Tab-separated table of C-alpha atoms in Angstrom:
chain	number	residue	atom	x	y	z
A	1	UNK	CA	-0.869	34.927	-173.255
A	2	UNK	CA	-3.899	35.401	-171.387
A	3	UNK	CA	-3.369	32.784	-169.283
A	4	UNK	CA	-0.166	34.127	-168.512
A	5	UNK	CA	-1.265	37.555	-167.625
A	6	UNK	CA	-3.946	35.660	-165.395
A	7	UNK	CA	-1.314	33.889	-163.336
A	8	UNK	CA	0.340	37.438	-162.967
A	9	UNK	CA	-2.089	39.094	-161.931
A	10	UNK	CA	-3.402	35.909	-158.997
A	11	UNK	CA	0.557	36.157	-158.229
A	12	UNK	CA	0.173	40.187	-157.911
A	13	UNK	CA	-2.978	39.950	-155.537
A	14	UNK	CA	-1.004	37.004	-153.127
A	15	UNK	CA	1.685	39.072	-153.089
A	16	UNK	CA	-0.596	42.310	-152.572
A	17	UNK	CA	-2.651	40.409	-150.283
A	18	UNK	CA	1.215	39.358	-148.568
A	19	UNK	CA	2.209	42.689	-148.196
A	20	UNK	CA	-1.330	44.195	-146.825
A	21	UNK	CA	-0.833	41.007	-144.278
A	22	UNK	CA	3.073	42.123	-143.165
A	23	UNK	CA	2.047	45.588	-143.662
A	24	UNK	CA	-1.096	45.319	-140.785
A	25	UNK	CA	1.406	42.403	-138.983
A	26	UNK	CA	3.857	45.346	-138.473
A	27	UNK	CA	1.559	47.872	-137.293
A	28	UNK	CA	0.283	44.756	-134.918
A	29	UNK	CA	3.606	44.492	-134.162
A	30	UNK	CA	4.634	48.274	-133.734
A	31	UNK	CA	0.280	48.380	-131.717
A	32	UNK	CA	1.617	45.694	-129.156
A	33	UNK	CA	5.093	46.324	-129.036
A	34	UNK	CA	4.199	50.345	-127.856
A	35	UNK	CA	1.260	48.645	-125.930
A	36	UNK	CA	3.984	46.363	-123.711
A	37	UNK	CA	5.925	49.220	-123.301
A	38	UNK	CA	3.299	50.845	-121.611
A	39	UNK	CA	2.690	48.341	-119.791
A	40	UNK	CA	6.185	47.403	-118.285
A	41	UNK	CA	6.633	51.441	-117.715
A	42	UNK	CA	3.286	51.292	-115.714
A	43	UNK	CA	4.502	47.685	-113.897
A	44	UNK	CA	7.795	49.564	-113.073
A	45	UNK	CA	5.931	52.762	-111.443
A	46	UNK	CA	4.171	50.509	-109.638
A	47	UNK	CA	6.940	49.312	-108.447
A	48	UNK	CA	8.634	52.006	-107.601
A	49	UNK	CA	5.106	53.863	-105.874
A	50	UNK	CA	5.128	50.446	-103.687
A	51	UNK	CA	8.659	50.478	-102.804
A	52	UNK	CA	8.139	54.075	-101.114
A	53	UNK	CA	5.399	52.573	-99.596
A	54	UNK	CA	7.142	50.321	-98.005
A	55	UNK	CA	9.633	52.611	-97.149
A	56	UNK	CA	6.639	54.686	-95.506
A	57	UNK	CA	5.012	51.439	-93.790
A	58	UNK	CA	8.432	50.776	-92.524
A	59	UNK	CA	9.040	53.887	-91.319
A	60	UNK	CA	5.766	54.154	-89.943
A	61	UNK	CA	6.075	50.776	-88.235
A	62	UNK	CA	9.272	51.592	-86.611
A	63	UNK	CA	7.785	54.326	-85.471
A	64	UNK	CA	4.633	52.442	-83.939
A	65	UNK	CA	7.691	49.847	-82.699
A	66	UNK	CA	9.079	53.132	-80.607
A	67	UNK	CA	5.775	54.316	-79.031
A	68	UNK	CA	5.224	50.185	-78.213
A	69	UNK	CA	8.244	50.149	-76.388
A	70	UNK	CA	7.828	53.625	-74.373
A	71	UNK	CA	4.398	52.750	-73.373
A	72	UNK	CA	5.425	49.129	-71.901
A	73	UNK	CA	9.041	50.598	-70.418
A	74	UNK	CA	6.279	53.013	-68.713
A	75	UNK	CA	4.333	50.280	-67.708
A	76	UNK	CA	7.267	48.186	-66.106
A	77	UNK	CA	8.578	51.667	-64.448
A	78	UNK	CA	4.921	51.669	-63.035
A	79	UNK	CA	4.377	48.640	-61.805
A	80	UNK	CA	7.682	48.790	-60.096
A	81	UNK	CA	7.476	52.110	-58.286
A	82	UNK	CA	4.016	50.139	-56.942
A	83	UNK	CA	5.417	46.873	-56.264
A	84	UNK	CA	3.813	44.738	-58.985
A	85	UNK	CA	5.870	42.905	-61.436
A	86	UNK	CA	3.927	41.972	-63.589
A	87	UNK	CA	-0.160	42.674	-64.791
A	88	UNK	CA	-1.468	38.694	-62.875
A	89	UNK	CA	0.262	40.209	-58.967
A	90	UNK	CA	-1.350	43.959	-59.233
A	91	UNK	CA	-4.230	43.691	-57.617
A	92	UNK	CA	-3.456	41.122	-55.296
A	93	UNK	CA	-0.744	43.192	-54.829
A	94	UNK	CA	-3.126	46.398	-53.783
A	95	UNK	CA	-5.880	44.417	-52.361
A	96	UNK	CA	-3.017	42.606	-49.263
A	97	UNK	CA	-2.088	45.958	-48.998
A	98	UNK	CA	-5.198	47.546	-48.107
A	99	UNK	CA	-6.128	45.164	-46.599
A	100	UNK	CA	-3.013	45.409	-44.080
A	101	UNK	CA	-4.210	48.676	-43.624
A	102	UNK	CA	-7.910	47.547	-42.760
A	103	UNK	CA	-6.320	45.208	-40.566
A	104	UNK	CA	-4.467	48.302	-38.702
A	105	UNK	CA	-7.096	50.469	-38.406
A	106	UNK	CA	-9.428	47.719	-37.292
A	107	UNK	CA	-6.289	47.338	-33.917
A	108	UNK	CA	-6.031	50.881	-33.463
A	109	UNK	CA	-9.791	51.348	-33.663
A	110	UNK	CA	-10.172	48.408	-30.957
A	111	UNK	CA	-7.421	51.005	-28.730
A	112	UNK	CA	-8.912	53.965	-29.167
A	113	UNK	CA	-12.817	52.024	-27.567
A	114	UNK	CA	-11.050	50.477	-24.931
A	115	UNK	CA	-9.248	53.570	-24.187
A	116	UNK	CA	-12.748	54.936	-24.181
A	117	UNK	CA	-14.239	52.257	-22.205
A	118	UNK	CA	-11.084	53.036	-19.895
A	119	UNK	CA	-12.480	57.012	-19.336
A	120	UNK	CA	-15.902	56.209	-19.038
A	121	UNK	CA	-15.041	53.585	-16.095
A	122	UNK	CA	-12.505	56.642	-14.100
A	123	UNK	CA	-15.393	59.063	-14.876
A	124	UNK	CA	-18.027	56.772	-13.379
A	125	UNK	CA	-15.457	56.401	-10.651
A	126	UNK	CA	-14.457	60.035	-10.369
A	127	UNK	CA	-17.936	60.867	-10.365
A	128	UNK	CA	-19.348	58.218	-7.642
A	129	UNK	CA	-16.445	59.645	-5.531
A	130	UNK	CA	-17.205	63.045	-6.113
A	131	UNK	CA	-20.904	62.552	-5.070
A	132	UNK	CA	-19.813	60.210	-1.782
A	133	UNK	CA	-17.146	62.714	-0.692
A	134	UNK	CA	-19.712	65.495	-0.759
A	135	UNK	CA	-21.933	63.448	0.973
A	136	UNK	CA	-18.933	63.134	3.638
A	137	UNK	CA	-18.562	66.355	3.499
A	138	UNK	CA	-21.832	67.368	4.625
A	139	UNK	CA	-21.719	64.568	7.086
A	140	UNK	CA	-18.671	66.045	8.091
A	141	UNK	CA	-20.389	70.003	8.559
A	142	UNK	CA	-23.492	68.783	10.048
A	143	UNK	CA	-21.627	66.748	12.845
A	144	UNK	CA	-19.772	69.732	13.307
A	145	UNK	CA	-22.208	71.802	13.963
A	146	UNK	CA	-23.721	68.839	16.508
A	147	UNK	CA	-20.261	69.255	18.367
A	148	UNK	CA	-19.954	73.014	18.099
A	149	UNK	CA	-19.930	73.379	21.782
A	150	UNK	CA	-22.802	76.461	23.672
A	151	UNK	CA	-22.933	79.367	25.614
A	152	UNK	CA	-20.145	79.593	28.539
A	153	UNK	CA	-18.363	76.381	26.829
A	154	UNK	CA	-18.436	78.308	23.154
A	155	UNK	CA	-16.486	81.379	24.633
A	156	UNK	CA	-13.781	79.288	26.839
A	157	UNK	CA	-12.735	77.044	23.774
A	158	UNK	CA	-12.664	81.071	22.063
A	159	UNK	CA	-9.996	82.062	24.854
A	160	UNK	CA	-6.962	82.712	24.370
A	161	UNK	CA	-5.091	79.301	25.470
A	162	UNK	CA	-3.511	80.833	28.997
A	163	UNK	CA	-6.157	80.595	31.165
A	164	UNK	CA	-5.237	77.139	30.975
A	165	UNK	CA	-8.333	75.208	28.742
A	166	UNK	CA	-7.056	72.382	27.428
A	167	UNK	CA	-10.191	71.430	24.960
A	168	UNK	CA	-13.158	70.156	24.759
A	169	UNK	CA	-13.968	66.700	26.748
A	170	UNK	CA	-15.137	64.917	23.496
A	171	UNK	CA	-12.803	65.892	20.987
A	172	UNK	CA	-9.627	65.064	23.123
A	173	UNK	CA	-11.635	61.611	24.612
A	174	UNK	CA	-11.693	58.267	23.001
A	175	UNK	CA	-13.747	55.862	24.331
A	176	UNK	CA	-13.931	52.246	23.166
A	177	UNK	CA	-16.498	52.215	20.315
A	178	UNK	CA	-18.459	48.859	21.888
A	179	UNK	CA	-19.098	51.418	25.325
A	180	UNK	CA	-19.545	54.423	23.676
A	181	UNK	CA	-22.653	55.171	24.659
A	182	UNK	CA	-21.782	53.529	28.279
A	183	UNK	CA	-19.539	55.889	28.970
A	184	UNK	CA	-21.355	58.884	27.868
A	185	UNK	CA	-24.987	58.139	30.166
A	186	UNK	CA	-21.511	57.245	32.694
A	187	UNK	CA	-20.135	61.268	32.631
A	188	UNK	CA	-23.271	62.599	32.741
A	189	UNK	CA	-22.676	65.999	31.667
A	190	UNK	CA	-19.341	65.986	32.028
A	191	UNK	CA	-19.255	64.179	28.102
A	192	UNK	CA	-19.987	67.068	26.983
A	193	UNK	CA	-17.442	69.081	29.143
A	194	UNK	CA	-14.758	71.106	29.033
A	195	UNK	CA	-11.110	70.525	29.973
A	196	UNK	CA	-9.003	72.681	32.017
A	197	UNK	CA	-5.754	71.851	33.215
A	198	UNK	CA	-6.220	72.853	36.792
A	199	UNK	CA	-8.516	74.061	39.421
A	200	UNK	CA	-6.737	77.413	39.682
A	201	UNK	CA	-8.318	77.418	35.779
A	202	UNK	CA	-11.435	76.498	36.256
A	203	UNK	CA	-11.657	79.056	39.161
A	204	UNK	CA	-10.273	81.287	36.479
A	205	UNK	CA	-12.624	80.666	33.880
A	206	UNK	CA	-15.734	80.480	36.054
A	207	UNK	CA	-14.571	84.109	36.252
A	208	UNK	CA	-14.311	85.140	33.372
A	209	UNK	CA	-17.709	83.606	32.158
A	210	UNK	CA	-19.263	85.542	35.271
A	211	UNK	CA	-16.856	87.930	34.329
A	212	UNK	CA	-18.889	88.480	30.133
A	213	UNK	CA	-21.538	87.004	30.663
A	214	UNK	CA	-20.873	84.386	28.704
A	215	UNK	CA	-23.417	81.848	30.375
A	216	UNK	CA	-22.683	78.654	32.708
A	217	UNK	CA	-20.111	75.502	31.768
A	218	UNK	CA	-19.072	72.274	32.914
A	219	UNK	CA	-15.543	71.590	33.577
A	220	UNK	CA	-13.323	68.888	34.099
A	221	UNK	CA	-10.212	70.086	36.304
A	222	UNK	CA	-6.708	67.659	35.058
A	223	UNK	CA	-4.607	66.225	36.468
A	224	UNK	CA	-6.352	64.736	39.182
A	225	UNK	CA	-3.976	60.835	40.690
A	226	UNK	CA	-5.973	58.197	39.402
A	227	UNK	CA	-7.518	55.785	42.147
A	228	UNK	CA	-4.845	52.568	42.372
A	229	UNK	CA	-7.665	49.731	41.642
A	230	UNK	CA	-5.456	47.132	40.169
A	231	UNK	CA	-8.696	44.109	41.220
A	232	UNK	CA	-11.287	42.776	38.178
A	233	UNK	CA	-14.244	43.740	37.934
A	234	UNK	CA	-16.755	41.646	39.126
A	235	UNK	CA	-18.197	41.314	35.769
A	236	UNK	CA	-17.701	43.264	32.896
A	237	UNK	CA	-14.940	45.899	32.300
A	238	UNK	CA	-14.118	48.651	33.868
A	239	UNK	CA	-15.251	52.335	32.709
A	240	UNK	CA	-11.935	53.536	33.272
A	241	UNK	CA	-9.999	50.834	31.008
A	242	UNK	CA	-12.045	51.776	28.375
A	243	UNK	CA	-11.490	55.394	27.927
A	244	UNK	CA	-8.252	57.267	26.436
A	245	UNK	CA	-6.820	60.662	27.000
A	246	UNK	CA	-4.348	62.836	27.548
A	247	UNK	CA	-2.047	62.310	30.481
A	248	UNK	CA	-3.258	65.139	32.331
A	249	UNK	CA	-6.229	64.766	31.658
A	250	UNK	CA	-6.677	60.809	32.028
A	251	UNK	CA	-6.514	60.998	35.873
A	252	UNK	CA	-9.215	63.216	36.574
A	253	UNK	CA	-10.998	60.969	33.800
A	254	UNK	CA	-10.361	57.661	35.587
A	255	UNK	CA	-11.063	59.283	39.070
A	256	UNK	CA	-14.517	60.295	37.609
A	257	UNK	CA	-15.460	56.884	36.454
A	258	UNK	CA	-13.766	55.144	39.832
A	259	UNK	CA	-15.884	52.325	40.638
A	260	UNK	CA	-18.485	52.287	37.236
A	261	UNK	CA	-18.360	48.747	35.556
A	262	UNK	CA	-19.551	48.284	31.939
A	263	UNK	CA	-22.102	45.339	31.985
A	264	UNK	CA	-24.087	43.837	28.717
A	265	UNK	CA	-27.628	44.550	29.963
A	266	UNK	CA	-29.420	45.353	32.392
A	267	UNK	CA	-30.012	42.074	33.599
A	268	UNK	CA	-26.209	41.801	34.908
A	269	UNK	CA	-26.142	45.335	35.966
A	270	UNK	CA	-29.436	44.815	38.532
A	271	UNK	CA	-26.789	41.478	39.092
A	272	UNK	CA	-23.740	43.432	40.045
A	273	UNK	CA	-25.293	46.127	42.016
A	274	UNK	CA	-27.526	43.860	43.914
A	275	UNK	CA	-23.236	42.164	45.093
A	276	UNK	CA	-21.974	45.202	45.165
A	277	UNK	CA	-23.626	48.220	46.756
A	278	UNK	CA	-20.264	50.351	46.279
A	279	UNK	CA	-19.990	49.908	42.492
A	280	UNK	CA	-21.800	51.731	40.072
A	281	UNK	CA	-23.829	49.756	36.288
A	282	UNK	CA	-23.618	51.112	33.242
A	283	UNK	CA	-24.937	49.069	29.686
A	284	UNK	CA	-24.072	48.766	26.566
A	285	UNK	CA	-27.579	50.484	25.590
A	286	UNK	CA	-26.681	53.326	27.942
A	287	UNK	CA	-28.785	52.322	31.224
A	288	UNK	CA	-27.163	53.207	34.413
A	289	UNK	CA	-28.121	51.807	37.662
A	290	UNK	CA	-26.807	52.203	40.774
A	291	UNK	CA	-27.843	52.556	44.730
A	292	UNK	CA	-27.764	56.521	44.288
A	293	UNK	CA	-29.668	57.380	40.875
A	294	UNK	CA	-30.464	55.243	37.885
A	295	UNK	CA	-30.951	56.674	34.072
A	296	UNK	CA	-32.159	55.164	31.302
A	297	UNK	CA	-35.928	54.077	29.451
A	298	UNK	CA	-37.057	53.783	25.940
A	299	UNK	CA	-35.176	55.874	23.209
A	300	UNK	CA	-31.622	56.356	22.234
A	301	UNK	CA	-29.373	59.428	23.030
A	302	UNK	CA	-26.965	60.610	21.068
A	303	UNK	CA	-24.072	62.275	22.941
A	304	UNK	CA	-21.422	64.547	22.674
A	305	UNK	CA	-19.194	61.218	22.274
A	306	UNK	CA	-20.952	59.781	19.821
A	307	UNK	CA	-21.188	63.142	17.633
A	308	UNK	CA	-16.863	62.802	17.545
A	309	UNK	CA	-16.863	59.531	17.379
A	310	UNK	CA	-19.158	60.113	13.639
A	311	UNK	CA	-17.734	62.811	13.144
A	312	UNK	CA	-14.169	60.752	12.716
A	313	UNK	CA	-15.191	58.523	10.818
A	314	UNK	CA	-16.576	60.679	8.694
A	315	UNK	CA	-13.789	62.312	8.733
A	316	UNK	CA	-12.223	58.716	8.155
A	317	UNK	CA	-14.188	58.273	5.692
A	318	UNK	CA	-14.263	62.122	3.907
A	319	UNK	CA	-10.327	61.712	3.234
A	320	UNK	CA	-10.113	57.785	1.858
A	321	UNK	CA	-12.188	59.422	-0.205
A	322	UNK	CA	-10.427	62.206	-1.289
A	323	UNK	CA	-7.832	59.618	-1.084
A	324	UNK	CA	-8.997	57.877	-3.657
A	325	UNK	CA	-9.977	60.912	-5.288
A	326	UNK	CA	-6.142	61.729	-5.279
A	327	UNK	CA	-5.113	58.602	-6.630
A	328	UNK	CA	-7.895	58.409	-9.337
A	329	UNK	CA	-7.484	61.744	-11.042
A	330	UNK	CA	-3.729	61.164	-12.820
A	331	UNK	CA	-4.904	57.658	-13.710
A	332	UNK	CA	-8.538	59.246	-15.083
A	333	UNK	CA	-5.643	62.321	-16.711
A	334	UNK	CA	-3.789	59.301	-18.377
A	335	UNK	CA	-6.338	57.631	-19.970
A	336	UNK	CA	-7.997	60.958	-21.158
A	337	UNK	CA	-4.229	61.281	-22.863
A	338	UNK	CA	-4.153	57.741	-23.739
A	339	UNK	CA	-7.244	57.932	-25.518
A	340	UNK	CA	-6.698	60.779	-27.203
A	341	UNK	CA	-3.091	59.368	-28.809
A	342	UNK	CA	-5.273	56.448	-29.634
A	343	UNK	CA	-8.054	58.666	-31.665
A	344	UNK	CA	-4.589	60.417	-33.286
A	345	UNK	CA	-3.341	56.617	-34.154
A	346	UNK	CA	-7.105	56.522	-35.518
A	347	UNK	CA	-7.096	59.246	-37.242
A	348	UNK	CA	-3.727	58.106	-38.603
A	349	UNK	CA	-4.934	54.805	-39.583
A	350	UNK	CA	-8.173	56.531	-41.421
A	351	UNK	CA	-6.180	58.983	-43.201
A	352	UNK	CA	-3.289	56.434	-44.529
A	353	UNK	CA	-6.821	54.121	-45.635
A	354	UNK	CA	-8.066	56.973	-47.777
A	355	UNK	CA	-4.815	57.715	-48.862
A	356	UNK	CA	-3.854	53.993	-50.001
A	357	UNK	CA	-7.461	53.918	-51.132
A	358	UNK	CA	-7.156	56.533	-53.498
A	359	UNK	CA	-3.510	55.511	-54.397
A	360	UNK	CA	-4.815	52.891	-55.419
A	361	UNK	CA	-7.753	54.059	-58.097
A	362	UNK	CA	-4.976	56.171	-59.035
A	363	UNK	CA	-2.789	53.720	-60.015
A	364	UNK	CA	-5.324	51.076	-60.965
A	365	UNK	CA	-6.062	54.257	-63.525
A	366	UNK	CA	-2.597	54.671	-64.752
A	367	UNK	CA	-2.647	51.419	-65.344
A	368	UNK	CA	-5.093	50.957	-67.060
A	369	UNK	CA	-3.811	53.716	-69.763
A	370	UNK	CA	-0.696	52.308	-69.930
A	371	UNK	CA	-1.704	48.843	-70.455
A	372	UNK	CA	-4.377	50.413	-73.316
A	373	UNK	CA	-1.778	53.075	-74.451
A	374	UNK	CA	0.420	49.206	-75.607
A	375	UNK	CA	-2.576	47.462	-76.397
A	376	UNK	CA	-2.708	50.577	-78.601
A	377	UNK	CA	0.568	50.889	-80.336
A	378	UNK	CA	0.732	46.545	-80.962
A	379	UNK	CA	-2.554	46.859	-82.845
A	380	UNK	CA	-0.917	50.140	-84.502
A	381	UNK	CA	1.814	48.049	-85.496
A	382	UNK	CA	0.517	44.882	-86.307
A	383	UNK	CA	-1.651	47.004	-88.966
A	384	UNK	CA	1.741	48.567	-90.206
A	385	UNK	CA	3.188	45.505	-90.853
A	386	UNK	CA	0.190	43.825	-92.721
A	387	UNK	CA	-0.497	46.432	-94.202
A	388	UNK	CA	3.530	46.448	-95.690
A	389	UNK	CA	2.825	42.684	-96.002
A	390	UNK	CA	0.678	43.945	-98.323
A	391	UNK	CA	1.848	46.255	-100.499
A	392	UNK	CA	5.370	43.908	-100.468
A	393	UNK	CA	3.179	41.252	-102.216
A	394	UNK	CA	2.066	43.756	-104.558
A	395	UNK	CA	5.482	44.992	-105.181
A	396	UNK	CA	6.730	41.257	-105.975
A	397	UNK	CA	3.809	40.506	-108.236
A	398	UNK	CA	4.638	43.449	-109.892
A	399	UNK	CA	8.631	42.945	-110.284
A	400	UNK	CA	7.267	39.263	-111.682
A	401	UNK	CA	4.825	40.752	-114.478
A	402	UNK	CA	7.854	43.670	-115.344
A	403	UNK	CA	10.285	41.529	-115.939
A	404	UNK	CA	8.145	39.098	-118.174
A	405	UNK	CA	7.089	42.100	-120.283
A	406	UNK	CA	10.765	43.370	-120.118
A	407	UNK	CA	11.349	40.096	-122.159
A	408	UNK	CA	8.977	39.669	-123.910
A	409	UNK	CA	9.413	43.224	-124.883
A	410	UNK	CA	13.214	42.338	-125.692
A	411	UNK	CA	11.779	39.882	-128.349
């Protein structure tokens, strides 16, 4: 009985231990299932949160792509407006444009400088011509003063034409330039005389001078018949052939100079008088020799004929300078207008160049800003994509773990 009891007690103890182990195992399983259920719930929550984050990141990524696309389109539009096809051609295109403007500025500056130089040249010529004109005007005035008759001659020349005064002999007579001094000496006081149209006019003129107490005057009476002398001179030239004057006066001058021969020097004059004592010889230097009189010596005398010739030369020179100025001043006005036009071109080119520099700076800044916007949008999109990929990887891992836990929980 005791043995049986001992065996039963052992069996009971074994059964109690088995029951306790089963209770413990059941408790452990319940605890494991609870833990597994919590893990499953946690994995489901994580998977749902990952899904939400993936959706949010996808939306942000789409927005980033839209911003990048908009920035790229704006960049391409700006490049197209600036005539730039791609990024590599931006600086080259702008540089070529600026180089063209710089070349244009250089060309316009060169043209303006040429126009300025032309103005300077013409201005210098005008100044020189004005100085020469002032010189010739002063000379004409001085010679005119020297030719102004005095005493009775002046009174006669200032009188009305009705008394028969033709004018002063120097203003009416033209003499061969080479023989001007010789003719003045041959005529003597008559070279400065007043020409009248007739003897009656001469008498009236003298009476007028006496009545008016106007001084004395030497007169040449026009209208005389010129001598008929067709023979050549023995040497030199006939003095009468070297003088021209209006017809009424020419005959009288030829008569006054009849028998006067113009020779080169005094030795020739001496030989002429020795062989032809009836003639009068006068040299080109103004020495006169005849059987009855002689004039000459050292020092040159300036007669009215010389003054008149000098006055004619001065007047001709003055007229030439005046004509030169009349032609020069329109040229100078045109050159100044050309300089003003070239200056306007230069200023316009410089203004265009400055505007181009500003435009290049603005375009470069705008392109840099747009390129930076494109790069920033691309970097943001790449960052969001990397984050989404990482979240998707975590969600995939969570889904795998969830599936394993749900399968384990289903056992």
